[in-house]
CSV table of C-alpha atoms in Angstrom, one decimal:
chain,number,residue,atom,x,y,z
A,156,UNK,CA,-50.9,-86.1,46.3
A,157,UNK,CA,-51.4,-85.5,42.9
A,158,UNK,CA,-48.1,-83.1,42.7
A,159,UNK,CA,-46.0,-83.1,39.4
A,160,UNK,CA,-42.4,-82.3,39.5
A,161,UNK,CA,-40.2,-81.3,36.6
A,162,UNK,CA,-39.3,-84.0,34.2
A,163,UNK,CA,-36.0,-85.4,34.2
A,164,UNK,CA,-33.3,-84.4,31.2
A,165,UNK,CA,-33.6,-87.3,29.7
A,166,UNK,CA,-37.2,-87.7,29.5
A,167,UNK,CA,-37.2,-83.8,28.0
A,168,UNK,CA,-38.1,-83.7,24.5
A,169,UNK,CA,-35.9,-83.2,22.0
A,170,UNK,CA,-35.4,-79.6,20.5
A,171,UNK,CA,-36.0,-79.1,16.6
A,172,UNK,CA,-32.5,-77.4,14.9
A,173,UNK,CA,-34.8,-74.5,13.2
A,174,UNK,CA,-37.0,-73.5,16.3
A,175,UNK,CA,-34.5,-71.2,18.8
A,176,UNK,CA,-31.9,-69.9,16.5
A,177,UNK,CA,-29.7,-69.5,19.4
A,178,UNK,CA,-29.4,-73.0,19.9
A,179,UNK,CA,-28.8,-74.2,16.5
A,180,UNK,CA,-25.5,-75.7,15.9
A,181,UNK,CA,-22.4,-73.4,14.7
A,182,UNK,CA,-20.8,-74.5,11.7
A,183,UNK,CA,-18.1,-72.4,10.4
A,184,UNK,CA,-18.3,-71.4,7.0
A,185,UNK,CA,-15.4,-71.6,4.5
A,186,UNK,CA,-14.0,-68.5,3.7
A,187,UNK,CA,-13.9,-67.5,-0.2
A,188,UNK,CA,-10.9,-68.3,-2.4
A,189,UNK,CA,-8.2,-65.9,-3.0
A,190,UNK,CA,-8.1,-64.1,-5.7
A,191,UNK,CA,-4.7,-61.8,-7.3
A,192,UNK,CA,-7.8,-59.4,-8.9
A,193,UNK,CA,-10.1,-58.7,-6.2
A,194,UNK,CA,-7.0,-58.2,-3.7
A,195,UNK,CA,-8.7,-61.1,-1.1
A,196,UNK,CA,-12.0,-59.6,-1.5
A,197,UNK,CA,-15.2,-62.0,-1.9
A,198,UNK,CA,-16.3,-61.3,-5.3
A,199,UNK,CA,-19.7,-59.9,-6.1
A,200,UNK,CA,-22.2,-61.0,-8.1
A,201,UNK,CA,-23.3,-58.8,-11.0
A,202,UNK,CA,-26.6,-57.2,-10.9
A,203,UNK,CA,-29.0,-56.6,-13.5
A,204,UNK,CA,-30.5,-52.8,-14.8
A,205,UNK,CA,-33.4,-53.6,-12.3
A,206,UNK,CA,-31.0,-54.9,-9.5
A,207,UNK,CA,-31.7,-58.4,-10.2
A,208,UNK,CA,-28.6,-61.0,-10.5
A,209,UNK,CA,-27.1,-61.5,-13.3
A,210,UNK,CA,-25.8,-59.0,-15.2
A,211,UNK,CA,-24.2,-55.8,-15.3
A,212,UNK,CA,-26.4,-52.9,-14.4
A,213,UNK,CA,-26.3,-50.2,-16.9
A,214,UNK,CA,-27.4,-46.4,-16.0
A,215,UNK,CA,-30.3,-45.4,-18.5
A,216,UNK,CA,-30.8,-41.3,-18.8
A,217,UNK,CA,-34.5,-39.8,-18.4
A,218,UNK,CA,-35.5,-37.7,-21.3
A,219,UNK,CA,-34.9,-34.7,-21.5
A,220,UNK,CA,-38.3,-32.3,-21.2
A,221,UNK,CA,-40.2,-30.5,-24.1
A,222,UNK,CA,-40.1,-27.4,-22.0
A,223,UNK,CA,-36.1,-27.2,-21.6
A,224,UNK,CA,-35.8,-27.0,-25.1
A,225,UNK,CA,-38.2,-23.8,-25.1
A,226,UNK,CA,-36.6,-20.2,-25.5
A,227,UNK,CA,-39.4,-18.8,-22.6
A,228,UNK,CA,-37.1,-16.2,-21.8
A,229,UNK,CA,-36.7,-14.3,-25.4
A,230,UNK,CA,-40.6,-15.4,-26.0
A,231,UNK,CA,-41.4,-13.3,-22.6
A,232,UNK,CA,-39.5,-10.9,-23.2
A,233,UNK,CA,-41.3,-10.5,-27.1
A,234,UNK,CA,-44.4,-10.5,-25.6
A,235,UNK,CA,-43.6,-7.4,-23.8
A,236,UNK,CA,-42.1,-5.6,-26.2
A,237,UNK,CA,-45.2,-6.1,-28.5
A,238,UNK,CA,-47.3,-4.8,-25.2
A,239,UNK,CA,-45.5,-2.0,-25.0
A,240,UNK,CA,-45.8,-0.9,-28.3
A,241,UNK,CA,-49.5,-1.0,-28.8
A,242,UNK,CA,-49.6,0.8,-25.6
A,243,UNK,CA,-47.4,3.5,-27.5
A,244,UNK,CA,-49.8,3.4,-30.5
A,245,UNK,CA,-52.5,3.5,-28.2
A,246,UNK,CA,-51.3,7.0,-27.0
A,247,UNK,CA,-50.6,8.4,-29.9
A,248,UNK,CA,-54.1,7.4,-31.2
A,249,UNK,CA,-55.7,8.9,-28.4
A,250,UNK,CA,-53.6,12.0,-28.5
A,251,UNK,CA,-54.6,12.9,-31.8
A,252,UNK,CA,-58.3,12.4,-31.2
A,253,UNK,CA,-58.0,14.5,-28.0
A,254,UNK,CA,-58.5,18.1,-28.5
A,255,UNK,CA,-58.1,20.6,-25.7
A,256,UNK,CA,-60.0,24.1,-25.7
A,257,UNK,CA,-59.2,26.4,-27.7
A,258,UNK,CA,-57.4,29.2,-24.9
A,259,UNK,CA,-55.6,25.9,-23.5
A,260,UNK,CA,-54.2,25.1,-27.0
A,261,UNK,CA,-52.8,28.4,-27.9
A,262,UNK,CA,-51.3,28.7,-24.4
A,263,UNK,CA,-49.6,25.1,-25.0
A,264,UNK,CA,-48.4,25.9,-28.6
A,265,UNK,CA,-46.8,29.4,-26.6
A,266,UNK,CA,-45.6,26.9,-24.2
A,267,UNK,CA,-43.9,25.2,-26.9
A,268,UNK,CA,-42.6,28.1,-28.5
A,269,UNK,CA,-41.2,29.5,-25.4
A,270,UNK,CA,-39.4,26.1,-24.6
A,271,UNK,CA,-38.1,25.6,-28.6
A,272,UNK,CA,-36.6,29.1,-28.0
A,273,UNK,CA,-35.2,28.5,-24.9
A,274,UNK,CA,-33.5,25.0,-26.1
A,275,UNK,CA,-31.9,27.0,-29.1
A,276,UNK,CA,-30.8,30.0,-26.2
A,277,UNK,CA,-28.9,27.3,-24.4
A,278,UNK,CA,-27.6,25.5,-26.6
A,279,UNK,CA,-25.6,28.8,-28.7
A,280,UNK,CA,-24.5,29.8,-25.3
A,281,UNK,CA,-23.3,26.3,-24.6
A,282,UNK,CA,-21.6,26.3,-28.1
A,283,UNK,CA,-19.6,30.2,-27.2
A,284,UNK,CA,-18.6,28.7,-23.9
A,285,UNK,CA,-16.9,26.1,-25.6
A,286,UNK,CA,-15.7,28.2,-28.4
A,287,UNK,CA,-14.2,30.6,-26.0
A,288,UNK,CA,-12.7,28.3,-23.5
A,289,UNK,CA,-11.3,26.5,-26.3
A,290,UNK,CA,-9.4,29.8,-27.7
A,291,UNK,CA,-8.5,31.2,-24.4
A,292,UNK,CA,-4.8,31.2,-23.9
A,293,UNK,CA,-3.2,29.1,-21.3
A,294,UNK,CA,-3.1,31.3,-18.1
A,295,UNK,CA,-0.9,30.0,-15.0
A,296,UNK,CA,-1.3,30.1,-11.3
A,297,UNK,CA,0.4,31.7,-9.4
A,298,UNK,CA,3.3,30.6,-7.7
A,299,UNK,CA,3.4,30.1,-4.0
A,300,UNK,CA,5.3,32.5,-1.6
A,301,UNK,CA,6.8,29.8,0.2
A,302,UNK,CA,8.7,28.0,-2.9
A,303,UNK,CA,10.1,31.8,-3.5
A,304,UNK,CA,11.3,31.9,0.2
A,305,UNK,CA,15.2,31.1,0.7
A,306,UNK,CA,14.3,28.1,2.9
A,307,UNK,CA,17.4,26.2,3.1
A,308,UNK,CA,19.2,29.5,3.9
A,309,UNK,CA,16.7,30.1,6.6
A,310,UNK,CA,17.4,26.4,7.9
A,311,UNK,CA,21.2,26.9,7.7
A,312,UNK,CA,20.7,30.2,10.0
A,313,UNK,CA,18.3,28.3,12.5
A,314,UNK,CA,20.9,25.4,12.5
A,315,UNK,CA,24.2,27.9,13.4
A,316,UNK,CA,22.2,29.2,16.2
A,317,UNK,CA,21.2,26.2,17.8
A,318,UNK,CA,24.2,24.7,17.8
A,319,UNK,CA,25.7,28.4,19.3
A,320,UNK,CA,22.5,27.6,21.6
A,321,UNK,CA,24.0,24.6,22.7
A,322,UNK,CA,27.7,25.4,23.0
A,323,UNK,CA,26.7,28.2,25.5
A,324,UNK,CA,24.5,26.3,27.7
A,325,UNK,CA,26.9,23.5,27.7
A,326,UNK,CA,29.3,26.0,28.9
A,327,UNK,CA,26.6,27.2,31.3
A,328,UNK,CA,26.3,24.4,32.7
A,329,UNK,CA,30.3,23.5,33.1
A,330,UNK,CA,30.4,26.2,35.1
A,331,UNK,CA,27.5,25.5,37.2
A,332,UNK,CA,28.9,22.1,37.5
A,333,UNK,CA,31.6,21.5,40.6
A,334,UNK,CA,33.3,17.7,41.2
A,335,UNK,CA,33.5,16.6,45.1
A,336,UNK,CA,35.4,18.6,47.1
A,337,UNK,CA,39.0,16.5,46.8
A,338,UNK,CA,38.8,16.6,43.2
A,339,UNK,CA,37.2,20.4,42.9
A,340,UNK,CA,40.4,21.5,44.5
A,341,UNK,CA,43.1,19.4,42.5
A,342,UNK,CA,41.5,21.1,39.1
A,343,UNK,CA,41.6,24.4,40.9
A,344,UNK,CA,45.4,23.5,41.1
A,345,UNK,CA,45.9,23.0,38.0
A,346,UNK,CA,44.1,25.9,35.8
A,347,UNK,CA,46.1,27.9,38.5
A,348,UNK,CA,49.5,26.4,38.2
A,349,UNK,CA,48.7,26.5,33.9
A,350,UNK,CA,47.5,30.2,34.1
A,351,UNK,CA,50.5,30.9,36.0
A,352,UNK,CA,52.9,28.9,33.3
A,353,UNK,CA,50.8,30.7,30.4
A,354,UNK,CA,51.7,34.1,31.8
A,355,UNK,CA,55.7,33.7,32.6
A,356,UNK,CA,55.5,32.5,28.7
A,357,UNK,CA,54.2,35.5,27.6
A,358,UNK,CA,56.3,37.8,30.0
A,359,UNK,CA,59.0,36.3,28.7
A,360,UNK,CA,58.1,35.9,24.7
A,361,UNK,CA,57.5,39.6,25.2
A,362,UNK,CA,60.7,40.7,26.8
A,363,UNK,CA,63.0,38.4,24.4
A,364,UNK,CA,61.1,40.0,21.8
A,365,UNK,CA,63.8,43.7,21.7
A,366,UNK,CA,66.4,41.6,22.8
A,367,UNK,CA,66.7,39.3,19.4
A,368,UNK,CA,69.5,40.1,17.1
A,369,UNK,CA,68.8,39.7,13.4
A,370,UNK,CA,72.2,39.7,11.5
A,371,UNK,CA,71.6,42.2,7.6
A,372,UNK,CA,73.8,39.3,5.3
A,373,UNK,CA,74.4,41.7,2.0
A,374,UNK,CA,74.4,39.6,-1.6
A,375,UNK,CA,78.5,38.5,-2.7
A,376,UNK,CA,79.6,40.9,-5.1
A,377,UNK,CA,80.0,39.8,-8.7
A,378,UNK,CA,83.7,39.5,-8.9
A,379,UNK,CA,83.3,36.7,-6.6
A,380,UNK,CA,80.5,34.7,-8.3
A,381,UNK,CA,81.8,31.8,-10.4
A,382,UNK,CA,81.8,31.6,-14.1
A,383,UNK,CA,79.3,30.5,-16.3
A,384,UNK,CA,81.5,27.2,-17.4
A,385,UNK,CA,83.3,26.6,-14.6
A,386,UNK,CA,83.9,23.1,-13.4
A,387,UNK,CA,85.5,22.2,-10.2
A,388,UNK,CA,88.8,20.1,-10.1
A,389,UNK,CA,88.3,16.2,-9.0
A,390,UNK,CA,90.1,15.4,-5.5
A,391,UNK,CA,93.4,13.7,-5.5
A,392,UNK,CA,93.2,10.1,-5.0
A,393,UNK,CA,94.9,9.7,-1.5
């Protein structure tokens, strides 16, 4: 019918090695020798100053410009200096040419007169000041009532009363205070039975006090006082 099929695989034609790189046989390459200097590393080859191989690439400075070398800074800064002082002579040209009329002149030299005097004024008056100031003897301020106030007398006072302040209210409240019933009643016992013990004492201190016989021992007469070197006799042996 005419019809045509795919070819066979062996009647396919045979591929070229450099036309589908994905088919090209795989050969491993070797890998480089090792070397002790480059620590395993493949070495490189040395390029050239334009990156060519060959030999070592050396780095070549540009040159340095005219206008670094220039002082712009100190020449700017002569030009205006040099502006400013023909503008300067410039004034003082024109100010001598220039003549005002003659009422506005005199009242300007008055001006200047007026201000002169004024200037000497000042500065004589500044000059006393300083004269004076400078001879005036040293005078002291005065001292402050509260440094002249017995303060730590004051503080002992207010310290002696708060702590009388205290004492009372703790008393006050002692007082005030009452234990349970059981316990209120045992310490009632007690302050009675001691105020009861404190008072036969004192009944009795007072009653023993007439009662106590104090014996008048009179000094031994001389005639029975020993002599000056007398020495007593040693006891018999036994």
């Amino acid at each position: 019918d005419g019809a045509v099929g795919p070819r066979p695989a062996s009647a396919a034609a045979p591929l070229r090695s450099g036309s589908a790189p994905s088919l090209r046989p795989s050969t491993p390459k070797p890998p480089p020798p090792f070397s002790f200097s480059k620590g395993g590393l493949p070495l490189e080859r040395p390029r050239t100053a334009s990156g060519a191989e060959g030999g070592a690439r050396t780095h070549v400075a540009r040159p340095v410009p005219a206008a670094v070398k220039e002082r712009r800074w100190q020449a700017m800064q002569e030009r205006e200096r040099q502006r400013k002082e023909r503008l300067r002579e410039q004034a003082r040209v024109l100010k001598g040419q220039s003549r005002l009329p003659p009422r506005m002149e005199e009242r300007a030299r008055e001006e200047e007169a007026k201000e002169r005097e004024a200037a000497a004024q000042r500065a004589a008056s500044a000059a006393e000041s300083e004269a004076a100031s400078a001879a005036a003897a040293f005078r002291m301020r005065p001292i402050p009532a509260e440094v002249r106030m017995p303060m730590w007398e004051q503080m002992q006072l207010e310290e002696a009363g708060r702590a009388e302040r205290i004492s009372r209210e703790a008393a006050r409240l002692a007082r005030r205070s009452k234990l349970p019933p059981r316990m209120q009643e045992e310490a009632e016992s007690r302050s009675r039975e001691r105020r009861a013990r404190e008072e036969r004492e004192r009944i009795k201190a007072d009653a023993e006090k007439d009662l106590t016989f104090t014996p008048m021992i009179r000094p031994l007469p001389a005639s029975t006082s020993k002599p000056a070197g007398f020495r007593p006799k040693p006891p018999k042996p036994p």
